mmCIF file of N, CA and C in Angstrom:
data_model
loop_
_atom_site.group_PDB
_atom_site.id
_atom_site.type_symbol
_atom_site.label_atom_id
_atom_site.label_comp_id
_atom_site.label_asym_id
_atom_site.label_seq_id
_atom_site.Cartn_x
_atom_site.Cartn_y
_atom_site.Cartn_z
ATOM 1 N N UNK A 1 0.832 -1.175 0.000
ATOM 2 C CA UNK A 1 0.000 0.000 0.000
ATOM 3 C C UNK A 1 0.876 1.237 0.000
ATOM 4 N N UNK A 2 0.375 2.466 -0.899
ATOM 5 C CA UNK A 2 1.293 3.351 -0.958
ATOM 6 C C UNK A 2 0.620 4.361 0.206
ATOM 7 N N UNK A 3 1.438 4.871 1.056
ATOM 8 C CA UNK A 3 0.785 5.748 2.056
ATOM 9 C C UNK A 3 1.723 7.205 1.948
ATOM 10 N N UNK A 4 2.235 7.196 0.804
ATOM 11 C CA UNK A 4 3.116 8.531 0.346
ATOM 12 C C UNK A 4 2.003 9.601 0.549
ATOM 13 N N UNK A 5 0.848 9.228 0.227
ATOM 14 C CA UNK A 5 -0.027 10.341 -0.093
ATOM 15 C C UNK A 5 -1.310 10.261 0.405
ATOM 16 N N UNK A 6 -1.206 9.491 1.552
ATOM 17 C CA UNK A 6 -2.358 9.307 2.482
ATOM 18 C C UNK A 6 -2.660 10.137 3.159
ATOM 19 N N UNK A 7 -4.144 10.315 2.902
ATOM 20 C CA UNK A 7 -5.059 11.577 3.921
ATOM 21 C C UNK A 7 -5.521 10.519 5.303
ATOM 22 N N UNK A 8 -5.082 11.187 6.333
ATOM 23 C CA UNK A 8 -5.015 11.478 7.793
ATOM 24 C C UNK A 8 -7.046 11.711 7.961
ATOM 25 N N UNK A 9 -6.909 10.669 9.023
ATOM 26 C CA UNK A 9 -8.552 11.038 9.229
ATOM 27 C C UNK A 9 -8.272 11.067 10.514
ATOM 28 N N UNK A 10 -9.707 11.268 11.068
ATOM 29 C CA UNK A 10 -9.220 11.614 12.841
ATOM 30 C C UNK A 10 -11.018 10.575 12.952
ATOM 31 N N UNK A 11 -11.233 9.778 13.551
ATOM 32 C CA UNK A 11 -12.078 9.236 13.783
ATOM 33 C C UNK A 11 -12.317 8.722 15.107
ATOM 34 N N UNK A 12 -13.544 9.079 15.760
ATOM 35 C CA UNK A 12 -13.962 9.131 17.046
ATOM 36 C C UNK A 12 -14.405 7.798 17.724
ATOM 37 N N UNK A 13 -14.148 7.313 18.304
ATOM 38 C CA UNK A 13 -14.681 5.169 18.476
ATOM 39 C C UNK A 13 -14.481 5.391 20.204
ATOM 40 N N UNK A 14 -16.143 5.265 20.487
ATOM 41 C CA UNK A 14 -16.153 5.161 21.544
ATOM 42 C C UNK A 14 -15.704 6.531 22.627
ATOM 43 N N UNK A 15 -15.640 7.199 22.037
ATOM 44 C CA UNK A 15 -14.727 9.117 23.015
ATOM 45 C C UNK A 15 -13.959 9.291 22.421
ATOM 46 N N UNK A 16 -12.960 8.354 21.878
ATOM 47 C CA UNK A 16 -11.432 8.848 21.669
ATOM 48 C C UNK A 16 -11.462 8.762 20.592
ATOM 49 N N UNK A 17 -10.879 9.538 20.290
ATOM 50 C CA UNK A 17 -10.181 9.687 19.039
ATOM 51 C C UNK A 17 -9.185 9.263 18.208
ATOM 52 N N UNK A 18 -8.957 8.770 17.205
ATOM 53 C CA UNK A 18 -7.571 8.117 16.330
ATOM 54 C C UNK A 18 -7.669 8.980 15.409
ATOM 55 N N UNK A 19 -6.389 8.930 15.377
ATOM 56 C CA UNK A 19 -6.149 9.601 13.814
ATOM 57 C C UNK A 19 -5.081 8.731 12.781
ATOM 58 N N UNK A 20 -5.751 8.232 12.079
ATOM 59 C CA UNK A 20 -6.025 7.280 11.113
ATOM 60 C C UNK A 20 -5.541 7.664 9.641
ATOM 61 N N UNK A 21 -4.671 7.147 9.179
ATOM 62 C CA UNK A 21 -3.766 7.476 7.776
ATOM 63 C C UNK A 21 -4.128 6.344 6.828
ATOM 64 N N UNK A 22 -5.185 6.690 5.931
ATOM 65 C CA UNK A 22 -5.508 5.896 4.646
ATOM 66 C C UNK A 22 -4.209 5.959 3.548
ATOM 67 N N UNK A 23 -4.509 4.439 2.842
ATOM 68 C CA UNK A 23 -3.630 4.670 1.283
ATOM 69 C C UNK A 23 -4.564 5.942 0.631
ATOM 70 N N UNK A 24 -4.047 6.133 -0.067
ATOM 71 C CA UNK A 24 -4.712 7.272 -1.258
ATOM 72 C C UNK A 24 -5.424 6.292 -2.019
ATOM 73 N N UNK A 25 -6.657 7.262 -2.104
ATOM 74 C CA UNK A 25 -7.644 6.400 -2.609
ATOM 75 C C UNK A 25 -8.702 5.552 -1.671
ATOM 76 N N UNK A 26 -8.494 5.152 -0.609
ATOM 77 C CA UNK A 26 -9.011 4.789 0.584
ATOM 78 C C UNK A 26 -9.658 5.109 1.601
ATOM 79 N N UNK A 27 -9.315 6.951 1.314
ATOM 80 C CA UNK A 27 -10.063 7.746 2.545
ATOM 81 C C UNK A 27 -11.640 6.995 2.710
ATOM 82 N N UNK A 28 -12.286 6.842 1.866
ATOM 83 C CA UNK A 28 -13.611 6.473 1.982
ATOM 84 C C UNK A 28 -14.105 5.209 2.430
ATOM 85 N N UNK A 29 -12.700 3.993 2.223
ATOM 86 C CA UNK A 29 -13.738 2.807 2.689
ATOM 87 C C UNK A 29 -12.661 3.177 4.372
ATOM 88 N N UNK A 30 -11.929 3.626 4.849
ATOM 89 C CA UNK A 30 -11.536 3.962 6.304
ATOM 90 C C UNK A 30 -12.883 4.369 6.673
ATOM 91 N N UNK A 31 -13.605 5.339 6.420
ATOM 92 C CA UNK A 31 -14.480 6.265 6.738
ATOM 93 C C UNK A 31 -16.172 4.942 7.084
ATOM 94 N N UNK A 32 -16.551 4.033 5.833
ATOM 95 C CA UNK A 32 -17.061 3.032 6.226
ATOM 96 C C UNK A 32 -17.268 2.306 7.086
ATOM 97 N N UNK A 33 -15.472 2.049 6.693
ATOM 98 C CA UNK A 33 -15.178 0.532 7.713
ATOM 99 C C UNK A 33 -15.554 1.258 9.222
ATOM 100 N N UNK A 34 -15.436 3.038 10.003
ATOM 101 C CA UNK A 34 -15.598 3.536 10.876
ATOM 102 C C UNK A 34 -17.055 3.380 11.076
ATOM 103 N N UNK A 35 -17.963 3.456 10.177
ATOM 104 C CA UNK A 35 -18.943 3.632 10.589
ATOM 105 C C UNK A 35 -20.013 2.527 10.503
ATOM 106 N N UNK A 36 -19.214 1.649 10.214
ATOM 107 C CA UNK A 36 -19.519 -0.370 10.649
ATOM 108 C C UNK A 36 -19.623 -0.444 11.987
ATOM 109 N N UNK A 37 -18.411 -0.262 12.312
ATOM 110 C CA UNK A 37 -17.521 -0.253 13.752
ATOM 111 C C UNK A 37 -18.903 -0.052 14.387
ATOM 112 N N UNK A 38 -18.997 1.396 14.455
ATOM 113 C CA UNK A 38 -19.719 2.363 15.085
ATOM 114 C C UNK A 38 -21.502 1.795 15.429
ATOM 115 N N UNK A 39 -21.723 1.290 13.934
ATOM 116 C CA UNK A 39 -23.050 0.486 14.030
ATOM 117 C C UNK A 39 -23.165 -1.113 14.645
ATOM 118 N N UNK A 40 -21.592 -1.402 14.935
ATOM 119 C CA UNK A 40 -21.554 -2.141 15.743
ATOM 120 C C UNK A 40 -21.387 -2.340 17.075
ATOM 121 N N UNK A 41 -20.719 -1.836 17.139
ATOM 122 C CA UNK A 41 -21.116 -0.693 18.697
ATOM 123 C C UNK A 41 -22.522 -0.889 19.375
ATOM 124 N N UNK A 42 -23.075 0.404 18.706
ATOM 125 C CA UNK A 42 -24.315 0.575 18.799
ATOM 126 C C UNK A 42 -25.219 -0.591 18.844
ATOM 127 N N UNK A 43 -24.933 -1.678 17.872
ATOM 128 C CA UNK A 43 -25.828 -2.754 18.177
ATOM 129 C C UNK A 43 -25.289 -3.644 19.358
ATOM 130 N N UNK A 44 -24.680 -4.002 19.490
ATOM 131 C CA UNK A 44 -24.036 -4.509 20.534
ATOM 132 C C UNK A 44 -24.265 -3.859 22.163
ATOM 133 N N UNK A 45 -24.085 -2.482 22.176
ATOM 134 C CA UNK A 45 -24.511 -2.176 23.312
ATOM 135 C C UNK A 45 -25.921 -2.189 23.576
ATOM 136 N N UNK A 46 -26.797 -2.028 22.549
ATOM 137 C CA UNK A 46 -28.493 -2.369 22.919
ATOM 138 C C UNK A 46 -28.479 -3.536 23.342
ATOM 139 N N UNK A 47 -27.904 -4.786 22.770
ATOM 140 C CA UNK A 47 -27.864 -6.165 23.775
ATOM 141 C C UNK A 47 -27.668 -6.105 25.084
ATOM 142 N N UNK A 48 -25.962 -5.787 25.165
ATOM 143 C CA UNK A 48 -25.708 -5.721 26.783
ATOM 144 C C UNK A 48 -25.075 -4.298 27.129
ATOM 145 N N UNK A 49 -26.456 -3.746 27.918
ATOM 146 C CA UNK A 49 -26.189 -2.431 27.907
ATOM 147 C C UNK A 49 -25.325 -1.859 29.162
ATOM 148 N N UNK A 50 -24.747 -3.138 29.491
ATOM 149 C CA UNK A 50 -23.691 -2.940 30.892
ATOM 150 C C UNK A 50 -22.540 -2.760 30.687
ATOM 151 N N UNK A 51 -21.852 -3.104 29.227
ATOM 152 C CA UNK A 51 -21.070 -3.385 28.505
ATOM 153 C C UNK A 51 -20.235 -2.477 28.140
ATOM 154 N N UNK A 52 -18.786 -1.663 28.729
ATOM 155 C CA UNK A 52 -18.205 -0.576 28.167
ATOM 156 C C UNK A 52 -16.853 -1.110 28.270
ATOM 157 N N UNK A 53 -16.367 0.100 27.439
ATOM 158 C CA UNK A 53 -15.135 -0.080 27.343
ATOM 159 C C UNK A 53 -14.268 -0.947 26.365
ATOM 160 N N UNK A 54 -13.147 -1.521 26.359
ATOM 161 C CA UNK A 54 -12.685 -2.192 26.026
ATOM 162 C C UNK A 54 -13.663 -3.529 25.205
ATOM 163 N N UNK A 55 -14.544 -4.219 26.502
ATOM 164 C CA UNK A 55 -15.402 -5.871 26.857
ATOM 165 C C UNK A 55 -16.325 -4.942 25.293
ATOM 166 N N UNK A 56 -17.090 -3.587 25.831
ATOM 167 C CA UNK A 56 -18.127 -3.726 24.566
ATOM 168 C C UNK A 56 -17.386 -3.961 23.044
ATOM 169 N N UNK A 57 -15.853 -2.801 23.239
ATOM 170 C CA UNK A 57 -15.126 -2.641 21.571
ATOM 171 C C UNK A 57 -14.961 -4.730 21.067
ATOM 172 N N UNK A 58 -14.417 -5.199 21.562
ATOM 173 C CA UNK A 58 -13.903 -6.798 22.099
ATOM 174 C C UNK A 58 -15.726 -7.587 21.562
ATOM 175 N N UNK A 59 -16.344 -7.437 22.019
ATOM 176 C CA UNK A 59 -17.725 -7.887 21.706
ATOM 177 C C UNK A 59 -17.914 -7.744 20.196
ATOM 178 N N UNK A 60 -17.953 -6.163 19.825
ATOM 179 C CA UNK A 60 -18.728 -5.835 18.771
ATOM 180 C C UNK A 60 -18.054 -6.234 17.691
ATOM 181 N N UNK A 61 -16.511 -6.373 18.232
ATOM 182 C CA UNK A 61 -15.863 -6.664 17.261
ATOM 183 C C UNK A 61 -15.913 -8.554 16.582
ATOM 184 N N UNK A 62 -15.820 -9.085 17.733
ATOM 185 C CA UNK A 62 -16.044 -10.689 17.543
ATOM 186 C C UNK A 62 -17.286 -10.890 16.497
ATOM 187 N N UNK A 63 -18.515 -10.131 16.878
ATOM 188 C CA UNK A 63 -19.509 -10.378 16.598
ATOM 189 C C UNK A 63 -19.373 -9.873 14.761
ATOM 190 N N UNK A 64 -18.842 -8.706 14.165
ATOM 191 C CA UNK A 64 -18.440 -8.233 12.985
ATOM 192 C C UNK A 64 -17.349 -9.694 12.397
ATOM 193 N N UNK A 65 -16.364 -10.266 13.158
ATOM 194 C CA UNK A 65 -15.583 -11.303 12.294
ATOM 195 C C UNK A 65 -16.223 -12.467 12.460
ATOM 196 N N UNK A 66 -17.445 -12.608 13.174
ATOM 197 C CA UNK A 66 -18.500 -13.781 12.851
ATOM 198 C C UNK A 66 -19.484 -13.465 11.963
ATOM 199 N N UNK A 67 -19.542 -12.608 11.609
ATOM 200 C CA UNK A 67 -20.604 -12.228 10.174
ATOM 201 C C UNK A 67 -19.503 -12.298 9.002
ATOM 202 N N UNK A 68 -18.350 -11.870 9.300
ATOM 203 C CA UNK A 68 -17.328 -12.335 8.152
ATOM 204 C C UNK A 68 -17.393 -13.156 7.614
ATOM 205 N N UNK A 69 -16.918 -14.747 8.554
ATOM 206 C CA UNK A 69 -16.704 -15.592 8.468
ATOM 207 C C UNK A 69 -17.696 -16.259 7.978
ATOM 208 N N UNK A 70 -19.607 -15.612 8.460
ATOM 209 C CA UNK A 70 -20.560 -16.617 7.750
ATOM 210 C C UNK A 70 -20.415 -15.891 6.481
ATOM 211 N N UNK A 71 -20.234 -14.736 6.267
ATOM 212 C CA UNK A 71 -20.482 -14.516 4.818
ATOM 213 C C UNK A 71 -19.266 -15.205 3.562
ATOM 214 N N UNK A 72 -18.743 -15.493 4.236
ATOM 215 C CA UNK A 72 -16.904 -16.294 3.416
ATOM 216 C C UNK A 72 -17.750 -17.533 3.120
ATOM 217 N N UNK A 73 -18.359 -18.111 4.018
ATOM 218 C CA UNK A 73 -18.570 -18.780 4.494
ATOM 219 C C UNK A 73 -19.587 -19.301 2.867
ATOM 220 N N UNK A 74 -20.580 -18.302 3.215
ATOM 221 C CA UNK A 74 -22.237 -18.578 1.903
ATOM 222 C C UNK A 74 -21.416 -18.028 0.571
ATOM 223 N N UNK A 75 -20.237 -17.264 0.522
ATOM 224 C CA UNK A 75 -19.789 -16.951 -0.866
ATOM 225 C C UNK A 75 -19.206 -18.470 -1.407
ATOM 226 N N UNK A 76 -18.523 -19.288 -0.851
ATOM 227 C CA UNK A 76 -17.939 -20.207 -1.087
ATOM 228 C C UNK A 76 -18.999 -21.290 -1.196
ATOM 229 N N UNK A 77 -20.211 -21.556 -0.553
ATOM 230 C CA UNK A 77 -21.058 -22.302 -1.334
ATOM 231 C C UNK A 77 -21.815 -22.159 -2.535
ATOM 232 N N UNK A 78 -22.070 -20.647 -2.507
ATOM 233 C CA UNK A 78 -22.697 -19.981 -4.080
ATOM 234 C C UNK A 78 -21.280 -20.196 -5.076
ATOM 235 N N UNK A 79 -20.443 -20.420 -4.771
ATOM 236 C CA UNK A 79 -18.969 -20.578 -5.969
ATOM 237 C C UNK A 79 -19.603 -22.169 -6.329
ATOM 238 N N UNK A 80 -19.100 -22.762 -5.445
ATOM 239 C CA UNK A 80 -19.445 -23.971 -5.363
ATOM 240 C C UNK A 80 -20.911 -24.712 -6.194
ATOM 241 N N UNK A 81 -21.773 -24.381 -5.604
ATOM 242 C CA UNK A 81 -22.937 -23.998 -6.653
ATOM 243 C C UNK A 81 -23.139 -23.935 -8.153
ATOM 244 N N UNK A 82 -22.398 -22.922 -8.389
ATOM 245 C CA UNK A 82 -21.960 -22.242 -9.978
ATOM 246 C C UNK A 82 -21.316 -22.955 -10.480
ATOM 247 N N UNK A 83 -20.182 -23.454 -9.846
ATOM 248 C CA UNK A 83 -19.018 -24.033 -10.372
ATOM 249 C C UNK A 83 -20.121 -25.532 -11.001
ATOM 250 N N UNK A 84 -20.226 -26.478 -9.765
ATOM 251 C CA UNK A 84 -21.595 -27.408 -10.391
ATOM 252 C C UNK A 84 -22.377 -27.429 -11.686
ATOM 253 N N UNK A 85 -22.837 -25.901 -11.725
ATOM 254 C CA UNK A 85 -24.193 -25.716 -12.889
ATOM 255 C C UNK A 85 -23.196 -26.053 -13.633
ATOM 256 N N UNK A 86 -21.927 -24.842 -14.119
ATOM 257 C CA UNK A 86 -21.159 -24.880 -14.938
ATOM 258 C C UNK A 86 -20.606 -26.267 -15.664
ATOM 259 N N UNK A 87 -20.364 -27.210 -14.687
ATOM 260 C CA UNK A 87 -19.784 -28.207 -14.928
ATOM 261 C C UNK A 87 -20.836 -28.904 -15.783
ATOM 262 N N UNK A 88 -21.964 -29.116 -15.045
ATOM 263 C CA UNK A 88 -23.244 -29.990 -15.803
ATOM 264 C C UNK A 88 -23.270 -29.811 -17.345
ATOM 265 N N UNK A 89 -23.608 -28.026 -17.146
ATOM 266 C CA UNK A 89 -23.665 -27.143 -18.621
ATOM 267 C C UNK A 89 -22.543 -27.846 -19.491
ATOM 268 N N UNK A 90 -21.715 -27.530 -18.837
ATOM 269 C CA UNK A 90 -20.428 -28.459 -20.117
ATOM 270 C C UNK A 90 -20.191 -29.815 -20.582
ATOM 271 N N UNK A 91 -20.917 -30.312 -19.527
ATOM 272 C CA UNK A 91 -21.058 -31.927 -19.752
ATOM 273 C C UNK A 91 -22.103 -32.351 -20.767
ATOM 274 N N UNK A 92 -22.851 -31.427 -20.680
ATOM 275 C CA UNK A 92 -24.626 -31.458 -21.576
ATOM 276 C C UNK A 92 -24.098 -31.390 -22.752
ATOM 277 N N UNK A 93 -23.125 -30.196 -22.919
ATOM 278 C CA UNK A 93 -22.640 -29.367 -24.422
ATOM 279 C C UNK A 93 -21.734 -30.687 -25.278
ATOM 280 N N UNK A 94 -20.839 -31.149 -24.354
ATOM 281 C CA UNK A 94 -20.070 -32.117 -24.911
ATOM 282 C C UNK A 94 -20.528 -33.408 -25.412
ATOM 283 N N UNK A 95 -21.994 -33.784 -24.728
ATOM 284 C CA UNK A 95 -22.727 -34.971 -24.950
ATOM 285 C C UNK A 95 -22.829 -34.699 -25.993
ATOM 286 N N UNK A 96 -23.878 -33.334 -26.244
ATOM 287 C CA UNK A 96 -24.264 -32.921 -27.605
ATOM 288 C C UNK A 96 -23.378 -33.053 -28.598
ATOM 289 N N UNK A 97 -22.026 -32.516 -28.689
ATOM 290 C CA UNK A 97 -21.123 -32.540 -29.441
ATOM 291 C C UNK A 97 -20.937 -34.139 -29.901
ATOM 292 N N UNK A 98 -20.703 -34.673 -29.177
ATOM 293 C CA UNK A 98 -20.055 -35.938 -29.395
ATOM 294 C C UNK A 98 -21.114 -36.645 -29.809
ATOM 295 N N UNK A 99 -22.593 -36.704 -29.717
ATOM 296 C CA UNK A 99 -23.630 -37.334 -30.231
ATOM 297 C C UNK A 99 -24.029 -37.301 -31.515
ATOM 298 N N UNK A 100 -23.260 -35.856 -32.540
ATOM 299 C CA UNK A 100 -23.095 -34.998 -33.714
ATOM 300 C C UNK A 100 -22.334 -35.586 -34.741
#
């Protein structure tokens, strides 16, 4: 990543503040990925609203790389899937061919 020419964000998580240096070109999914965070947060603390600090950031975050992981998760069976049709499709085509 080139960070020669990275714009500096200052982003607020939880009170504090970071200030946060994107590649160029990136300012915007930093700015996202902040406001994932943030909606994760937020959902997370409506669950357990006892929850600060560190335990809530630690929570919301587990809970964001378990939606990762299911979504890795359903992309790789829809490949899988496709890949199947595909295969059939070509098997059909070649019958045809060879029946010719």
């Amino acid at each position: 990543m080139n960070y020669g020419t990275a714009g500096v964000k200052v982003i607020s998580i939880l009170g504090e503040d970071y200030s946060i240096k994107a590649p160029a070109g990136e300012e915007q999914t930093l700015l996202d990925a902040a406001m994932m965070l943030k909606a994760a947060l937020d959902d997370t603390k409506r669950k357990y609203p006892t929850l600060i600090g560190d335990r809530l950031l630690v929570l919301a975050a587990m809970n964001l790389c378990s939606q990762q992981i299911e979504m890795k998760k359903q992309h790789q069976e829809e490949l899988d899937r496709y890949q199947e049709q595909v295969s059939a499709t070509v098997e059909t085509i070649a019958k045809t061919i060879n029946q010719g």
